[in-house]
Amino acid sequence: RQALEKVIGQQEFHRIELKIGGPQEDAWAMANISPKGPDAATAVLYDITKLKLQQKQLEESQRELSELNSNKDLLFSIIAHDLRSQAAASISLSETLLDKHMELSPEEQGEMLALIYQSGKEIIFLLENLLTWARAQQTGPIAAHDLAGAQENARDSRKIHVPGGKHRTELGQDE
């Protein structure tokens, strides 16, 4: 009613969207109202219910896409951090082996080589998790428990064993 009065009073075209029906119904109409003199107007109504439903579905899809992108960003951040940690551990062990190979016994050298080998295997494991996730994204969303499992495995793989029975994290702190 207000739109109709506005059109007649200002003598301007006006377009409005109206939700019609009761609280259980989701029907929409669009009205184009044109002035036809000082006391008259013409209104043309269009059913835009399908358009509104499609708009609602699009908004839901955008929300889901945003959530998936956030999960992707989190996973890439975790994987990148863990790959860097494993590579740093391998480099650190390799450097120690290079610098002190003359001082180390063959047994200690073998232990360090085994640690470097294990670190390489863990890097491959992390890359396989990343590839599995990428394949899942192509076929459908990854389940939350799969993501949590990959995160837990990645956290476990951050620990490396050093001679002497201690554990060392990627931050170089003895445990």
Backbone as a ProteinNet text record, in pm:
[ID]
protein_1_A
[PRIMARY]
RQALEKVIGQQEFHRIELKIGGPQEDAWAMANISPKGPDAATAVLYDITKLKLQQKQLEESQRELSELNSNKDLLFSIIAHDLRSQAAASISLSETLLDKHMELSPEEQGEMLALIYQSGKEIIFLLENLLTWARAQQTGPIAAHDLAGAQENARDSRKIHVPGGKHRTELGQDE
[TERTIARY]
82.1	0	86.6	193.9	281.4	349.8	388	453.2	357.2	233.3	132.3	111.7	100.4	84.4	207.2	326.3	449.6	452.9	413.1	411.7	315.4	194.4	93	136.1	186.9	225.7	345.1	444	565.9	564.7	466.4	456	584.5	636.1	756.4	727.4	797.8	792.2	849.2	791.7	841.7	833.1	934.6	937.4	950.6	865	871.1	865.5	920.7	909.7	822.7	732.2	637.2	642.3	647.9	632.6	483.4	429.6	285.4	261.3	145.9	111.7	132.7	108	120.3	262.3	280.8	414.6	474.7	390.7	439.8	478.8	426.6	450.9	569.9	637.3	750.6	725.9	623.1	589.3	624.1	676.6	719.9	663	638.5	593.6	671.7	690.5	750.3	644.7	631.8	532.7	604.3	575.2	619.6	498.9	512.8	400.1	435.7	348.3	368.9	253.8	282.8	174.3	95.6	-33.6	-122.1	-209.6	-156.7	-233.6	-224	-293.8	-282.2	-345.2	-440.9	-509	-506	-421.8	-425.6	-285.2	-271.7	-144.5	-174.5	-77.7	-88.9	16.4	-23.3	70.7	73.9	194	211.7	284.2	225.5	283.4	351.1	465	539.6	563.8	548.4	580.3	732.2	798.3	945	985.8	894.1	921.3	1041.8	1046.5	1159.9	1290.9	1286.4	1406.1	1454.6	1363.6	1399.4	1457.7	1398.1	1450.5	1590.8	1611.4	1744.1	1844.8	1801	1887.6	1926.1	1830	1855.8	1954.1	1936.1	2028.1	2168.2	2176.6	2306.2	2377.5	2305	2364.6	2414.8	2338.7	2380.7	2505.8	2508.3	2626.5	2748.6	2730.6	2842.2	2893.4	2803.2	2843	2922.9	2873.6	2943.8	3081.3	3088.5	3216	3315.5	3267	3353	3406.3	3320.3	3361.5	3464.7	3442.3	3538.5	3672.8	3668.7	3793.5	3868.2	3796.7	3861	3927.7	3858	3916.5	4040.5	4032.5	4147.3	4266.5	4241.4	4349.4	4412.9	4330.4	4381.4	4467.2	4416.9	4491.9	4625.1	4623.4	4748.2	4846.7	4797.8	4884.5	4949.3	4869.9	4922.5	5023.1	4986.1	5075	5205	5195.7	5316.5	5407.9	5349.5	5429.3	5498.2	5422.1	5477.8	5581.6	5560.1	5661.3	5790.1	5774.5	5892.9	5966.3	5891.8	5953.5	6030.5	5970	6038.4	6161.8	6149.6	6265.1	6376.1	6340.2	6440.5	6509.5	6432.8	6492.2	6590.9	6553.7	6643.8	6770.6	6755.1	6871.9	6961.3	6901.4	6978.7	7057.4	6991	7060.4	7169.4	7140.6	7240	7360.4	7334.1	7442.7	7530	7466.4	7541.1	7624.5	7565.7	7637.3	7755.1	7735.4	7845.8	7956	7917.9	8016	8091.2	8026.6	8085.8	8103.3	8101.4	8107.6	8236.5	8345.2	8472.7	8470	8392	8384.8	8282.5	8191.3	8083.7	8124.8	8078.8	8104	8016.1	8050.1	7964	7820.6	7807.5	7673.2	7594.7	7659.3	7593	7559.9	7650.8	7624.3	7502.9	7497.5	7383.7	7252.7	7256.4	7136.3	7089.7	7185.3	7148.8	7094.6	7155.3	7103.8	6962.8	6938.4	6804.6	6703.4	6745.3	6657	6628.3	6728.9	6709.7	6613.7	6632.8	6544.5	6400.5	6384.2	6250.5	6186.1	6264.3	6211.7	6163.2	6238.3	6196.8	6065.5	6050.7	5925.6	5808.4	5833	5726	5687.6	5785.2	5754.4	5663.9	5697.3	5613.5	5473.2	5464.9	5334.9	5251.3	5313.4	5241.9	5196.4	5281.6	5244	5129.7	5131.9	5021.9	4890.8	4895.6	4774.8	4722.7	4813.6	4774.2	4710.6	4769.5	4713.3	4577.9	4563.1	4435	4328	4363.8	4268.9	4230.9	4330	4302.5	4207.9	4229.3	4139.5	3998.7	3989	3857.5	3784.7	3857.9	3795.8	3739.9	3799.4	3749.7	3624.9	3609.5	3495.5	3388.2	3419.4	3323.5	3397.5	3326.8	3392.3	3455.3	3567.7	3637.2	3563.3	3552.8	3483.9	3567.3	3500.9	3571.8	3663.4	3620.6	3706.2	3830.6	3822.6	3940.8	4041	3991.2	4078.6	4144	4066.2	4121.4	4227.4	4202.2	4301.2	4429.8	4417.7	4537	4614.1	4542.2	4608.8	4683.8	4622.4	4685.9	4810.6	4799	4915.4	5026.8	4989.4	5089.4	5157.6	5081.5	5142.1	5239.1	5199.6	5288	5415.8	5407.6	5524.6	5622.5	5585.1	5676.1	5788.6	5769.6	5873.7	5977.7	6101.8	6208.9	6289.5	6349.3	6429.4	6575.5	6644.8	6787	6862.9	6989.1	7067.2	7065	7060	7053.8	6914.3	6820.2	6686.6	6593.8	6636.4	6550.3	6465.6	6362.2	6279.8	6307.3	6297.7	6315.3	6199.2	6139.2	6033.2	6094.1	6007	6056.7	6112.3	6079.6	6131.6	6267.4	6312.2	6443.2	6440.4	6322.5	6312.4	6319.1	6403.6	6412.1	6290.4	6241.1	6126.4	6169.5
-119.2	0	125.7	124.8	241.6	264.1	155	167.3	227.2	182.3	235.8	385.6	426.1	567.9	648.2	590.2	657.7	677.9	573.7	581.9	691.2	690.9	789.2	929.2	942.2	1072.9	1131.9	1051.9	1103.8	1084.9	1013.7	987.2	922.3	820.4	746.9	597.4	527.1	380.8	326.5	217.3	156.4	4.1	-65.4	-212.3	-258.7	-354	-407.5	-559.8	-621	-766.1	-791	-886.3	-915.4	-1063.2	-1091.7	-1229.7	-1250.2	-1350.5	-1374.2	-1511.1	-1528.3	-1654.8	-1647.5	-1760.2	-1767.2	-1799.7	-1822.7	-1848.7	-1980.7	-2074.5	-2202.4	-2196	-2099.7	-2089.4	-1998.4	-2027.7	-1946.4	-1900.1	-1818.3	-1768.2	-1620.5	-1581.8	-1443.2	-1390.2	-1259	-1191.9	-1061.6	-1019.8	-890	-809	-683.8	-595.5	-477.2	-453.3	-332.4	-239.2	-123.7	-30.2	96.8	132.9	253.2	349.8	479.7	577.9	592.9	612.6	632	754.9	853.2	975.1	1010.5	1117.6	1165.2	1071.9	987.6	901.1	753.8	715.8	577.8	525.4	391.4	325.3	187.9	135.7	0.9	-84.9	-203.1	-294.8	-425.7	-475.8	-605.4	-693.1	-807.9	-899.5	-1016.9	-1056.2	-1172.6	-1266.8	-1395.5	-1495.8	-1517	-1481.2	-1496.1	-1597	-1687	-1786.3	-1872.9	-1922.4	-2006.5	-1928.8	-1804.9	-1720.3	-1703.7	-1679.8	-1663.8	-1793.6	-1907.6	-2036.4	-2060.9	-2027.4	-2042.3	-1949	-1829.6	-1734.8	-1789.8	-1848.6	-1907.8	-2024.7	-2109	-2221.1	-2170.9	-2065.8	-2007.6	-1955.7	-1887.3	-1837.5	-1952.2	-2061.4	-2179.2	-2241.9	-2250.3	-2304.3	-2217	-2086.7	-1995.8	-2014.2	-2034	-2057	-2187.6	-2293.5	-2421.7	-2410.8	-2339.5	-2320.3	-2245.5	-2145.6	-2069.3	-2159.7	-2245.3	-2338.9	-2438.5	-2490.8	-2583.4	-2515.1	-2390.6	-2316.8	-2294.5	-2269.6	-2253.2	-2383.5	-2496.3	-2627.2	-2653.5	-2618.4	-2637.6	-2555.5	-2430.3	-2343.3	-2397.7	-2447	-2504.5	-2627.1	-2714.5	-2835.8	-2802.8	-2710.8	-2672.8	-2613.2	-2534.8	-2475	-2582.5	-2679	-2787.8	-2871.5	-2911.2	-2994.6	-2920.5	-2793.6	-2715.9	-2705.7	-2678.7	-2668.3	-2801.6	-2909.9	-3040.2	-3086	-3056.2	-3089.5	-3012.5	-2884.6	-2802.8	-2859	-2898.9	-2954.3	-3082.1	-3171.3	-3296.6	-3270.2	-3179.1	-3146.2	-3084	-2995.5	-2933	-3037.7	-3135.3	-3241.7	-3323.3	-3356.1	-3432.1	-3352.8	-3225.5	-3141.5	-3131.8	-3113.8	-3103.3	-3231.5	-3345.3	-3473.8	-3494.4	-3458.5	-3472.4	-3384	-3262.6	-3169.4	-3223	-3275.9	-3334.2	-3451.4	-3534.2	-3650.5	-3606	-3502.9	-3451.4	-3389.4	-3306.8	-3235.4	-3326	-3429.7	-3511.1	-3657.5	-3687.9	-3827.7	-3895	-3819.5	-3877.7	-3908.7	-3834.5	-3852.2	-3958.6	-3988	-4082.4	-4225.2	-4315.3	-4457.6	-4501.5	-4612.1	-4663.4	-4688	-4729.5	-4752.9	-4622	-4514.2	-4384.3	-4329.1	-4351.5	-4308.6	-4382.1	-4512.5	-4592.7	-4545.2	-4509.8	-4459	-4328.7	-4241.1	-4112.9	-4132.8	-4223.7	-4252.4	-4310.1	-4394.8	-4451.5	-4341	-4242.3	-4130.5	-4046	-4024.1	-3948.3	-4023.3	-4154.6	-4238.7	-4230	-4242.3	-4236.1	-4100	-3993.8	-3860.2	-3849.6	-3907.3	-3908.7	-3983.8	-4097.1	-4173.3	-4092	-4015.7	-3934.7	-3820	-3766.9	-3663.7	-3723.5	-3844.5	-3912.2	-3936.6	-3977.1	-3999.4	-3870.6	-3758.6	-3630.4	-3593.5	-3616.1	-3586.9	-3677.1	-3804	-3894.4	-3846.6	-3797.8	-3741.2	-3623.5	-3540.3	-3423.7	-3467	-3565.3	-3614.6	-3681.2	-3755.4	-3818.6	-3712.1	-3608	-3499.2	-3432.8	-3410.6	-3346.2	-3432.4	-3564	-3653.9	-3648.6	-3644.7	-3637.8	-3508.8	-3400.8	-3274.6	-3281.2	-3364.9	-3378.5	-3465.3	-3556.6	-3648.4	-3612.8	-3526.7	-3486.5	-3437.8	-3372.7	-3317.2	-3424.3	-3391.5	-3483.6	-3485.5	-3603	-3614.5	-3549.4	-3490.1	-3419.4	-3513.8	-3640	-3732.3	-3769.6	-3771.1	-3796.9	-3683.6	-3559.9	-3444.6	-3448.1	-3481.8	-3488	-3597.2	-3711.7	-3820.2	-3779.6	-3709.6	-3663.3	-3563.7	-3476.6	-3378.9	-3450.3	-3551.5	-3624.2	-3697.7	-3763.5	-3831.1	-3732	-3614.6	-3512.7	-3465.9	-3447.8	-3404.7	-3510.3	-3637.3	-3745.2	-3749.9	-3719.6	-3731.3	-3616.6	-3516.5	-3404.7	-3442.7	-3547	-3588.2	-3671.7	-3645.5	-3727.8	-3782.7	-3895.5	-3957.1	-3925.7	-3889.5	-3862	-3959.7	-3987.4	-4079.7	-4036.5	-4135	-4105.6	-4127.9	-4170.8	-4204.9	-4087.1	-3966.1	-3849	-3828.4	-3748.9	-3706.3	-3559.6	-3518.1	-3377.5	-3335.7	-3220.3	-3169.6	-3080.9	-3032.2	-2946.5	-2815.9	-2781.4	-2658.3	-2681.1	-2806.5	-2837.9	-2856	-2871.8	-2887.8	-3036.3	-3071.4	-3210.1	-3242.6	-3364.2	-3408.6	-3520.8
0	0	0	82.6	87.7	-47.4	-111.9	-242.5	-343.9	-339.4	-431.7	-408.8	-284.4	-253.1	-296.9	-281.4	-322.5	-474.5	-549	-695.5	-741	-685.9	-726.3	-685	-563	-512.6	-586.1	-618.9	-682.3	-832.9	-881.8	-1025.3	-1079.2	-1005.2	-1046.7	-1047.6	-1134.2	-1139.6	-1008.7	-961.4	-837.2	-849.7	-794.7	-796.3	-651.3	-613.2	-477.5	-482.3	-377.9	-360.7	-239.1	-251.7	-145.3	-109.9	19.8	64.7	86	19.1	28.9	88.6	147.4	209.5	359.9	426	571.5	615.1	744.7	797.5	745.5	703.4	652.6	505.1	434	290.4	262.5	154	111.9	-30.6	-51.1	-184.4	-191.9	-309.1	-329.8	-460.7	-460.8	-582.6	-596	-720.2	-747.9	-820.8	-779.6	-843.2	-906.5	-1033.2	-1101.6	-1105.1	-1043.7	-1033.2	-1109.9	-1203.4	-1286.6	-1264.8	-1254.5	-1238.7	-1368.9	-1356.5	-1473.9	-1453.1	-1392.9	-1366.8	-1220.2	-1178.9	-1041	-937.3	-979.4	-883	-921.6	-1016	-1064.1	-1089.6	-1083.9	-1113.1	-1169.3	-1243.5	-1297.8	-1229.1	-1186.5	-1121.3	-1199.3	-1223.3	-1286.7	-1185.4	-1153.8	-1055.6	-1124.4	-1070.6	-1120.1	-1003.3	-1027.8	-925.7	-927.6	-820	-812.4	-704.3	-671.7	-567.9	-605.1	-727.9	-770.6	-762.2	-804.8	-799.4	-655	-563.3	-421.5	-364.5	-401.6	-355.3	-410.9	-537.2	-597	-528.6	-497.6	-427.8	-290	-220.5	-89.4	-101.8	-203.8	-227.1	-260.3	-339	-373.9	-249.1	-162.8	-38.3	48.2	55.3	132	69.8	-62.5	-131.3	-106.3	-106.1	-79	63.8	158.4	297.5	309	243.3	246	179.2	68.7	0.1	88.5	157	248	358.9	411.7	516.7	463.3	343.9	283.8	258.4	213.3	191.3	321.7	429.7	560.1	603	583	615.6	531	402.8	312.9	360.4	393.5	439.9	567.5	660.2	783.8	754.5	668.3	635.8	568.7	472.7	406.6	506.3	598.3	699.5	786	829.7	912.9	834.6	714.3	632.7	601.6	562.9	530.2	652	766.8	889.7	920.6	910.4	943	840.2	713.2	611.9	637.4	668.4	698	819.7	922.1	1043.1	1012.7	935.5	901.7	815.1	720.1	634.5	718.6	812.3	899.4	986.2	1034.6	1115.9	1032.4	910.3	822.1	792.3	765.7	736.8	859.7	975.9	1099.8	1126.5	1111.5	1131.5	1026.7	902.4	795.5	822.9	867.9	898.4	1011	1116.7	1227.2	1178.1	1095.5	1041.7	955.8	875.1	792.2	876.3	973	1054	1151.4	1202.1	1308.4	1270.1	1142.6	1102.8	1149.4	1159.2	1204	1353.1	1429.1	1574.1	1613.9	1523.8	1555.9	1524.4	1608.8	1583.6	1467.1	1403.7	1296.5	1345.1	1469.8	1524.9	1534.5	1582.2	1591.5	1452	1358.5	1221	1164.9	1191.8	1146.1	1207.6	1337.6	1404.2	1339.2	1310.2	1249.8	1108.2	1032.9	898.4	905.4	1005.5	1023.3	1055.7	1135.8	1167.9	1045.1	962.8	838.8	747.2	738.5	657.2	710.2	843.4	902.9	876.8	887.2	860.8	716.1	622.5	481.8	463.5	532.7	525.1	579	686	743.7	649.6	577.6	477.6	369.8	323.6	223.4	279.3	406.8	470.2	469.5	505.1	505.2	364.6	266	126.9	80.9	122.4	87.4	149	274.6	337.3	257.2	211.8	132.8	1.1	-65	-191	-169.8	-60.8	-28.4	-7.5	64.6	87.2	-45.1	-131.8	-261.3	-345	-344.2	-418.2	-359.6	-226.5	-161.4	-199.4	-216.3	-255.3	-396.8	-479.6	-616.6	-623	-526.5	-528.5	-426.7	-331.1	-228.3	-106.8	-13.6	104.5	191.9	251.1	341.1	474.5	533.6	661.4	770.7	868.9	976.6	1052.7	1075.2	1150.1	1069.9	937.1	854.4	868.4	871.9	888	1025.5	1129.4	1264.4	1273.5	1210.4	1210.5	1141.2	1029.8	958.1	1043.3	1115.2	1201.1	1313.7	1375.1	1484.3	1435.1	1318.3	1261.4	1231.4	1182.9	1152	1279.4	1387.5	1513.7	1565.1	1558.1	1603	1521.7	1393.5	1307.3	1327.7	1406.1	1430.2	1525.1	1602.2	1695.7	1622.4	1653	1598.3	1715.2	1697.5	1801.5	1773.3	1878.2	1862.9	1950.7	1918.5	2000.2	2146.8	2235.2	2377.2	2432.5	2348.6	2394.3	2417	2384	2401.9	2277.9	2295.1	2181.7	2160.4	2038.1	2006.3	1917.2	1946.2	1861.3	1755.9	1665	1558.4	1611.8	1736.4	1795.7	1860.7	1858.7	1914	2065.7	2124.4	2269.3	2302.3	2398.2	2442.9	2526.4	2513.5	2593.5	2683.9
[MASK]
+++++++++++++++++++++++++++++++++++++++++++++++++++++++++++++++++++++++++++++++++++++++++++++++++++++++++++++++++++++++++++++++++++++++++++++++++++++++++++++++++++++++++++++++

